[in-house]
Coordinates of C-alpha atoms in Angstrom, one line a residue:
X1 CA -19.7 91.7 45.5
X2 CA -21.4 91.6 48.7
X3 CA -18.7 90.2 50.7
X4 CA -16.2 92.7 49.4
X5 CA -18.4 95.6 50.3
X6 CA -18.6 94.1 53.9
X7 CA -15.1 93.5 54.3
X8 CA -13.6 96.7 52.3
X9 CA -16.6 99.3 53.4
X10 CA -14.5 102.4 51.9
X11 CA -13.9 100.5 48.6
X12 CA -16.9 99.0 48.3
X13 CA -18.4 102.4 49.2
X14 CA -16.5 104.7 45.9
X15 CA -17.3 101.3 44.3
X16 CA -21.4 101.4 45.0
X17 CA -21.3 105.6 44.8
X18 CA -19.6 105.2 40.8
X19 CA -21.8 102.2 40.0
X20 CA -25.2 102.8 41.3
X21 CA -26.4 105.6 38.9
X22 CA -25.5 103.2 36.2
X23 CA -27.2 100.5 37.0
X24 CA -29.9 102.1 38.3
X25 CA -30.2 103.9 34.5
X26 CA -29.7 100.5 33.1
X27 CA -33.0 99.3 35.3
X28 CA -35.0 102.4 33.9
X29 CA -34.0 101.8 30.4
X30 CA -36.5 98.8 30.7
X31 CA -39.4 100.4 31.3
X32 CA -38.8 103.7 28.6
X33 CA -38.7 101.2 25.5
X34 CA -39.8 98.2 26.3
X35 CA -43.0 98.3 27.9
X36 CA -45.6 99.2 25.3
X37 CA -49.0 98.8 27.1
X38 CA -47.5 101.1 30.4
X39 CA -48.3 98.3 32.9
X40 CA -45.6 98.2 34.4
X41 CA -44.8 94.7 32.9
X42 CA -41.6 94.9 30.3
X43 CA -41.7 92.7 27.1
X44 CA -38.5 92.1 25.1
X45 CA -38.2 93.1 21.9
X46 CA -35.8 94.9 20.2
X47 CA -33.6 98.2 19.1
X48 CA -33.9 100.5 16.3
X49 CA -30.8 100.4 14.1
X50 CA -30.6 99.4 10.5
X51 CA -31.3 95.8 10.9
X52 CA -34.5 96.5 12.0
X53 CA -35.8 100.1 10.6
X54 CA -35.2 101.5 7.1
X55 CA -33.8 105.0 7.3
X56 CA -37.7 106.4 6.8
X57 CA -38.2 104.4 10.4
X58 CA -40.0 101.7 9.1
X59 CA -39.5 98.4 10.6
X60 CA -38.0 95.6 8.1
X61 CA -39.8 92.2 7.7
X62 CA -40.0 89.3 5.1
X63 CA -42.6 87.4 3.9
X64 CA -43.2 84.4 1.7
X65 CA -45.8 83.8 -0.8
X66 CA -46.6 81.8 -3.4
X67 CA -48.4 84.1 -6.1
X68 CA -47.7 87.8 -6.5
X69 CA -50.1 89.7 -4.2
X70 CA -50.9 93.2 -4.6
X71 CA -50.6 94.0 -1.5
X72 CA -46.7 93.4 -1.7
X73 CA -46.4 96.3 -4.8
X74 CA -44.2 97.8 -2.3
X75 CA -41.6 95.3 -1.2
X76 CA -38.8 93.8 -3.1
X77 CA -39.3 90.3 -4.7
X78 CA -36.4 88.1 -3.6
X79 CA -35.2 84.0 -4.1
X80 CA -38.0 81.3 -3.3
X81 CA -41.0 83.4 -3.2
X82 CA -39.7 85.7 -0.5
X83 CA -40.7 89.8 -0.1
X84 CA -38.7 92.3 1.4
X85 CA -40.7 94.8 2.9
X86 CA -40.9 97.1 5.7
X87 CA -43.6 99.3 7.5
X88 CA -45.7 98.4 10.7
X89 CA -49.0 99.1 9.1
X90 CA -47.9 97.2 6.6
X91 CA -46.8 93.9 8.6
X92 CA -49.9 94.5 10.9
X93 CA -52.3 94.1 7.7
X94 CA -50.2 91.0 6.6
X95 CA -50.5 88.7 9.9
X96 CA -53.9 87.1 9.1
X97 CA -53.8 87.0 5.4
X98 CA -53.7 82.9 4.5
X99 CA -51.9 84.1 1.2
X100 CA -48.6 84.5 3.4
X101 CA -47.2 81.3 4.0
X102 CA -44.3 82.7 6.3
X103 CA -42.8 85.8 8.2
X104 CA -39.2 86.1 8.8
X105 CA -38.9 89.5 11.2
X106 CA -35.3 90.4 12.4
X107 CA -37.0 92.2 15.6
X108 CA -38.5 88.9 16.4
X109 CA -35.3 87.2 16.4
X110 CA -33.5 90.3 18.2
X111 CA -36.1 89.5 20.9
X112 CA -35.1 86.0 21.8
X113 CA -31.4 87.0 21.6
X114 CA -32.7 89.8 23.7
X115 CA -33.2 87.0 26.5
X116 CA -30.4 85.0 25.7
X117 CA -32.8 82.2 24.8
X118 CA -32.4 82.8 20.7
X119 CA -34.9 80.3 19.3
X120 CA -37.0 79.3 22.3
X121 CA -40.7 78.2 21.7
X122 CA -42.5 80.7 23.8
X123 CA -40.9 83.3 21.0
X124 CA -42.9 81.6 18.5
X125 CA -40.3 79.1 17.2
X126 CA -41.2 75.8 16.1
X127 CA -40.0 73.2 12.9
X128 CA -42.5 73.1 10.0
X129 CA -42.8 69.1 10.7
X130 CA -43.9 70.2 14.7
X131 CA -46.5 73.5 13.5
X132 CA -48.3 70.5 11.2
X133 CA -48.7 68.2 14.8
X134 CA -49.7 70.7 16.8
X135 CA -52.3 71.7 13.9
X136 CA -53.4 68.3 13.8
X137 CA -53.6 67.7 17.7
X138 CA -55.1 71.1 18.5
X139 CA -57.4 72.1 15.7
X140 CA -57.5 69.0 13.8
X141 CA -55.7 70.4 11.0
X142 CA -56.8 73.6 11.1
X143 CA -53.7 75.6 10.0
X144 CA -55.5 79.2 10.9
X145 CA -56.0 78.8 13.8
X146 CA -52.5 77.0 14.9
X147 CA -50.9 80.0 13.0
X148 CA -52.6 82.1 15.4
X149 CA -51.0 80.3 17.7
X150 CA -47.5 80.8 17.4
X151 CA -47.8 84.0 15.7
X152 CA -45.7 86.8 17.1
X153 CA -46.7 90.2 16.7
X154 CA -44.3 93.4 17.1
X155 CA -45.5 96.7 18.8
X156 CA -43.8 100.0 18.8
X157 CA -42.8 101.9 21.1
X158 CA -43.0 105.9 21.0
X159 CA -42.4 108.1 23.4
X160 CA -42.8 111.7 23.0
X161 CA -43.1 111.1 19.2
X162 CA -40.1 109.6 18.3
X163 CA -39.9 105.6 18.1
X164 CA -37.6 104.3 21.0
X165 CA -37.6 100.8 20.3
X166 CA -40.1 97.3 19.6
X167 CA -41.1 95.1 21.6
X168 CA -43.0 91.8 20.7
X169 CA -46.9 91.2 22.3
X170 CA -46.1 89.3 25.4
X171 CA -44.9 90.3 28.8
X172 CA -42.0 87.9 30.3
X173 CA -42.0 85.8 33.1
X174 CA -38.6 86.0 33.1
X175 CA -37.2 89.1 32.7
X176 CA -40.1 90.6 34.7
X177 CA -38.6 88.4 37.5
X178 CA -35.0 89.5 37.3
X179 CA -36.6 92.6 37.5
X180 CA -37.8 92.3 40.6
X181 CA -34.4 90.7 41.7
X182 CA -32.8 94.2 40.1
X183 CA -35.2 96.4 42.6
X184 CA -34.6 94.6 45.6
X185 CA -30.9 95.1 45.2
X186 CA -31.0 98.5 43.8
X187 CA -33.1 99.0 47.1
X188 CA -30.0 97.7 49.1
X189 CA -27.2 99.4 47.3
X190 CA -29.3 102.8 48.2
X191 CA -29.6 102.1 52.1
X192 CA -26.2 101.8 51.8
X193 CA -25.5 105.0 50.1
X194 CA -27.6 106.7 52.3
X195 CA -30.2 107.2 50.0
X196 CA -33.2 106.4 51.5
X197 CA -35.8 108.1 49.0
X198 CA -34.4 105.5 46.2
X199 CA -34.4 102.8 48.8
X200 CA -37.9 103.0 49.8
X201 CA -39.1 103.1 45.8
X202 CA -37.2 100.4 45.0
X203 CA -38.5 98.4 47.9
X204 CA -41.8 99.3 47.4
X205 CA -41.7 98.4 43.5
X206 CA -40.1 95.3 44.5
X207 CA -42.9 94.1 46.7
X208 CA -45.4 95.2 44.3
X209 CA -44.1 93.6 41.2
X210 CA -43.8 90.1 43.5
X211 CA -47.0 89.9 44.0
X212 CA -47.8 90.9 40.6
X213 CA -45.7 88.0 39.0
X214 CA -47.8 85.4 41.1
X215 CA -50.8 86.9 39.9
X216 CA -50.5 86.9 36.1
X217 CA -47.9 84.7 35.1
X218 CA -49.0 81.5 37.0
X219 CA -51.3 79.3 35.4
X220 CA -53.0 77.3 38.5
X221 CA -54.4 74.6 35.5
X222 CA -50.6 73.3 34.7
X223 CA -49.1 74.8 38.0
X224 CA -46.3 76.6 35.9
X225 CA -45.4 80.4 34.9
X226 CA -45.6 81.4 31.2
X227 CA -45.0 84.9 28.9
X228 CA -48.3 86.8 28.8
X229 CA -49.5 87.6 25.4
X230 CA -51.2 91.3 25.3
X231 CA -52.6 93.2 22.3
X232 CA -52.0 96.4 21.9
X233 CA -54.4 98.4 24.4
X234 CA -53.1 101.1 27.0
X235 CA -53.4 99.5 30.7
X236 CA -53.3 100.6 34.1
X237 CA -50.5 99.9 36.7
X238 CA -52.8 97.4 38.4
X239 CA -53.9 95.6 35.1
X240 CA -52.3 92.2 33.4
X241 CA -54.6 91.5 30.7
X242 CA -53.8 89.3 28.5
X243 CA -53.6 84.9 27.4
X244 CA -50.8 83.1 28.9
X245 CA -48.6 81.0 26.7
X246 CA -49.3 77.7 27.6
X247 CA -49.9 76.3 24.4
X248 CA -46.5 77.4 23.2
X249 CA -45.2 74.7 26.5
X250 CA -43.5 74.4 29.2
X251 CA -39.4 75.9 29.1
X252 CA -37.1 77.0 31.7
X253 CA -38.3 80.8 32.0
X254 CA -41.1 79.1 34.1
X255 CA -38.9 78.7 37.4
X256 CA -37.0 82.2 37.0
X257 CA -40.1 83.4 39.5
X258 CA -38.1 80.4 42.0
X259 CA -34.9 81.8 40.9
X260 CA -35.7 85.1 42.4
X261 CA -37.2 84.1 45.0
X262 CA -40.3 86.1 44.3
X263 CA -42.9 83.0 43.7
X264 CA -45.0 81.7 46.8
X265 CA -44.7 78.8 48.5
X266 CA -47.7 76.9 47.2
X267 CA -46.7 78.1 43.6
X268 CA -43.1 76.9 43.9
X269 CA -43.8 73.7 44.6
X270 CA -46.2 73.4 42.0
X271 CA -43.4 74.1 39.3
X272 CA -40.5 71.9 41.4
X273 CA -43.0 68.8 41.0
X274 CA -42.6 69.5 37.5
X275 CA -39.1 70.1 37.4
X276 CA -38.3 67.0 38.7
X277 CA -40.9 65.0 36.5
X278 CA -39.5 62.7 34.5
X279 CA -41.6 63.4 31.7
X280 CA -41.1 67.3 31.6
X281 CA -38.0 68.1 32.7
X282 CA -35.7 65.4 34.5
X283 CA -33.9 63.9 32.1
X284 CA -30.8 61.9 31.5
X285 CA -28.8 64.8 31.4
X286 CA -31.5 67.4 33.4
X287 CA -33.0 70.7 32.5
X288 CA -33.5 70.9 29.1
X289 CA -34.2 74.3 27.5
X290 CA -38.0 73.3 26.6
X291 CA -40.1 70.4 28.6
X292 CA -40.1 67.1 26.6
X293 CA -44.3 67.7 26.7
X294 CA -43.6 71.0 24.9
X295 CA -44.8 70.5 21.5
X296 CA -41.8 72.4 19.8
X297 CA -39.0 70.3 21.8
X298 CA -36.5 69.0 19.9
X299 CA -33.2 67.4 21.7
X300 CA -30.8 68.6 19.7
X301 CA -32.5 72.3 18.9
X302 CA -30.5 75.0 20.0
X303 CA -33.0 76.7 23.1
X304 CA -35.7 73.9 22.8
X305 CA -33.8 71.0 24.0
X306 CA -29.9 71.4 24.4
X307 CA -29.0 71.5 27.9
X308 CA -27.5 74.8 28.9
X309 CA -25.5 75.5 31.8
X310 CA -26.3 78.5 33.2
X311 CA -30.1 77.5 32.6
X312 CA -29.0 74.6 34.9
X313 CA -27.7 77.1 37.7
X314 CA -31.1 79.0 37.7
X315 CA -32.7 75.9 38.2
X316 CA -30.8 74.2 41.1
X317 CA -30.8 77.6 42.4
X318 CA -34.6 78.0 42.6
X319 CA -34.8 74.0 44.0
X320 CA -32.4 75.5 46.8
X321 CA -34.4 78.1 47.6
X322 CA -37.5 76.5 48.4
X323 CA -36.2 73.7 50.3
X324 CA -35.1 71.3 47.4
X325 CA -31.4 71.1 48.1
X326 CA -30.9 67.7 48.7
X327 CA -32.3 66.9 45.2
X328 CA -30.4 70.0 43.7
X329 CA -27.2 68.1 44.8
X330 CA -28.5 64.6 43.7
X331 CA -29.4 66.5 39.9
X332 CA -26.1 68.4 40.0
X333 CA -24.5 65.0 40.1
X334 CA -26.3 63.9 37.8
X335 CA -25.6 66.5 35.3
X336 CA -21.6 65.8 35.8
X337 CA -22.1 62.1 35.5
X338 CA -24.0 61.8 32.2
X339 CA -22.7 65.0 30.3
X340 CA -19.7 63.4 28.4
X341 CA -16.6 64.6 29.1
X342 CA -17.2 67.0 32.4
X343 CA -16.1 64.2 34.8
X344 CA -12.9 63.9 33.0
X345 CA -10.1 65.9 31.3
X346 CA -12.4 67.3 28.5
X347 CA -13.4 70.1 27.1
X348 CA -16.7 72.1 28.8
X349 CA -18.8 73.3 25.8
X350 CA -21.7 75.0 25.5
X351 CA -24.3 72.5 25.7
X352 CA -24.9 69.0 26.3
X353 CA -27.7 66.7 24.3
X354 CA -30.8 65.9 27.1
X355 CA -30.7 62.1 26.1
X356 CA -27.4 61.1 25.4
X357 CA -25.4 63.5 27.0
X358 CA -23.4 63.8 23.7
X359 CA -21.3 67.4 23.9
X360 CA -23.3 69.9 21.5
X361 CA -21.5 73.3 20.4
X362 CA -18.8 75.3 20.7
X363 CA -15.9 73.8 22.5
X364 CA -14.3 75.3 25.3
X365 CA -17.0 77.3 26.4
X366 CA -16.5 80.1 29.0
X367 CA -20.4 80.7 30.3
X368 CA -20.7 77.0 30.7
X369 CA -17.6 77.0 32.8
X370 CA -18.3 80.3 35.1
X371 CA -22.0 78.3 36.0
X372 CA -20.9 75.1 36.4
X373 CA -18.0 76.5 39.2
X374 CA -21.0 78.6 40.2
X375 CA -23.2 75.6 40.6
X376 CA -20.4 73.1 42.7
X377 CA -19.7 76.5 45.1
X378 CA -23.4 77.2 46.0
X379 CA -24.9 74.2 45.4
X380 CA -22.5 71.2 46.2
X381 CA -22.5 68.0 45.6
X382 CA -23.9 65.2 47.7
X383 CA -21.6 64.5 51.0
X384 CA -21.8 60.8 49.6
X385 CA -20.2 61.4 46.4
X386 CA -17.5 64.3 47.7
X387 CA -14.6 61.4 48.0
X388 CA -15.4 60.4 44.2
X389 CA -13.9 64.1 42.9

């Protein structure tokens, strides 16, 4: 969009002058329902519509049990043990009962699709077979405190008195770093409109929520970024309290900060030395949606394991960024050699197995397409392999 703008100033003027208030309302949207503590820090979660709040607005949930509790008078008995029930309090007073063998909350799955990354670990997703491991590993069996764990809680959000929307009790790496990408460009777009009162907030918001990204997301121990968990306490502008999510591993929302270019130096290459580990991420066919060390990876799970493409692109991108080009190149060719069928007259689907690189989902797939274009125009190949295609 940039170079049209430069080389079509009155088009890409009427252009910036009808799109700006939108996207500048889409930005805002973030921080009026989903950031429940008022940091400053947005958390995904999800909308309220009737897949997710009765008509009384009560949020839906399920649960599983394996004897009639009293507590559940009030939900709907379904097939194999599992309630249908609804009501914050309600789910709130249900998270540490050991009578509840399992919770099944559509707002918790809205939030992963909220990202894009459906089923990811740091969302709280893991097999049964994996949970029991990292019980047996971390607590030595201890199935309490494990459940703790992985356990995802969902906060409301109310503004004014009326419930805008959920969010789930952990601040993201992530989006809190596209964010930051959003203000710096929202800054531009308003220099150029000649609105310097918007350009100066946005600049200003930009450089504050950099710095704030390096300072509660990182974990200096593991030299990564995770989600921050948060309970449910009011905080100040200038506060990130909370546990980071290391114990839920290692997946690829940990180099967005590189991505956007908002990590420091010393940070970045913390998290490149890991990206190019061949025990974490750099493998056969690289970037895999969690790190092979994560203890809910699973090569052929949807978002902890499958290679995506445009989780590729971030990657390479944030390599190129901080100086890592040459081995951006070398992994791009990497990632064309081994996944079967993009070096030939195939089908590009929508994601490739980190191992094998056996072709995984839907065929045909346009996303995987627009990044891998993306990725041979901004990144390139190496110079040595630019006769071989």
């Amino acid at each position: 969009m940039s170079v049209i703008l430069s080389r079509h100033w009155h088009l890409g003027s009427f252009v910036l002058a009808e799109m700006y208030p939108k996207l500048k309302a889409y930005h805002e949207w973030w921080y009026f329902n989903r950031d429940h503590n008022g940091n400053g820090l947005i958390e995904y979660g999800g909308t309220v519509d009737d897949t997710h709040t009765t008509k009384e607005g009560e949020m839906r949930f399920k649960v599983q049990a394996s004897t009639q509790l009293a507590v559940l008078a009030s939900c709907k008995k379904g097939k194999d043990n599992w309630y249908i029930c609804s009501g914050n309090q309600l789910y709130l007073n249900l998270l540490d009962n050991p009578q509840i063998s399992a919770f099944d909350i559509p707002v918790q799955h809205a939030a992963g699709w909220e990202s894009g990354m459906d089923n990811a670990a740091r969302f709280g997703f893991i097999s049964n077979e994996q949970f029991k491991e990292y019980a047996n590993q971390t607590y030595q069996g201890d199935m309490a405190k494990a459940k703790a764990d992985w356990q995802v809680k969902i906060f409301e959000n109310v503004r004014d008195g009326q419930l805008v929307g959920y969010s789930i009790n952990q601040e993201s790496v992530e989006l809190n770093s596209y964010l930051a990408m959003e203000k710096q460009q929202l800054a531009a777009m308003a220099k150029r409109l000649g609105n310097n009162q918007d350009a100066q907030k946005y600049q200003a918001e930009y450089q504050t929520l950099k710095a704030r990204i390096d300072a509660c997301f990182y974990d200096s121990k593991t030299g990564f970024y995770y989600d921050l968990a948060i309970d449910n306490t009011p905080q100040s502008s200038s506060e990130c309290k909370g546990k980071l999510l290391v114990h839920r591993g290692k997946g690829p929302e940990g180099w967005a900060p590189l991505f956007s270019q908002v990590a420091s130096g010393k940070n970045a290459k913390s998290v490149i030395n890991t990206m190019l580990s061949k025990n974490e991420f750099n493998t056969y066919v690289p970037f895999p949606t969690a790190a092979i060390t994560n203890p809910a990876f699973g090569a052929d799970v949807y978002w902890r394991g499958r290679v995506w493409l445009d989780q590729v692109y971030f990657a390479l991108s944030a390599l190129s960024h901080y100086g890592y080009k040459k081995d951006a190149q070398q992994l791009l060719q990497k990632l064309i050699s081994n996944s079967k069928g993009l070096s030939e007259k195939d089908s590009i689907r929508e994601n490739y197995h980190p191992f094998t690189g056996d072709q995984q989902g839907a065929t045909n797939f346009s996303w995987s397409a627009a990044h891998l274009m993306m990725m041979l125009d901004e990144i390139g190949l190496p110079e040595s392999t630019l006769d071989q295609h």
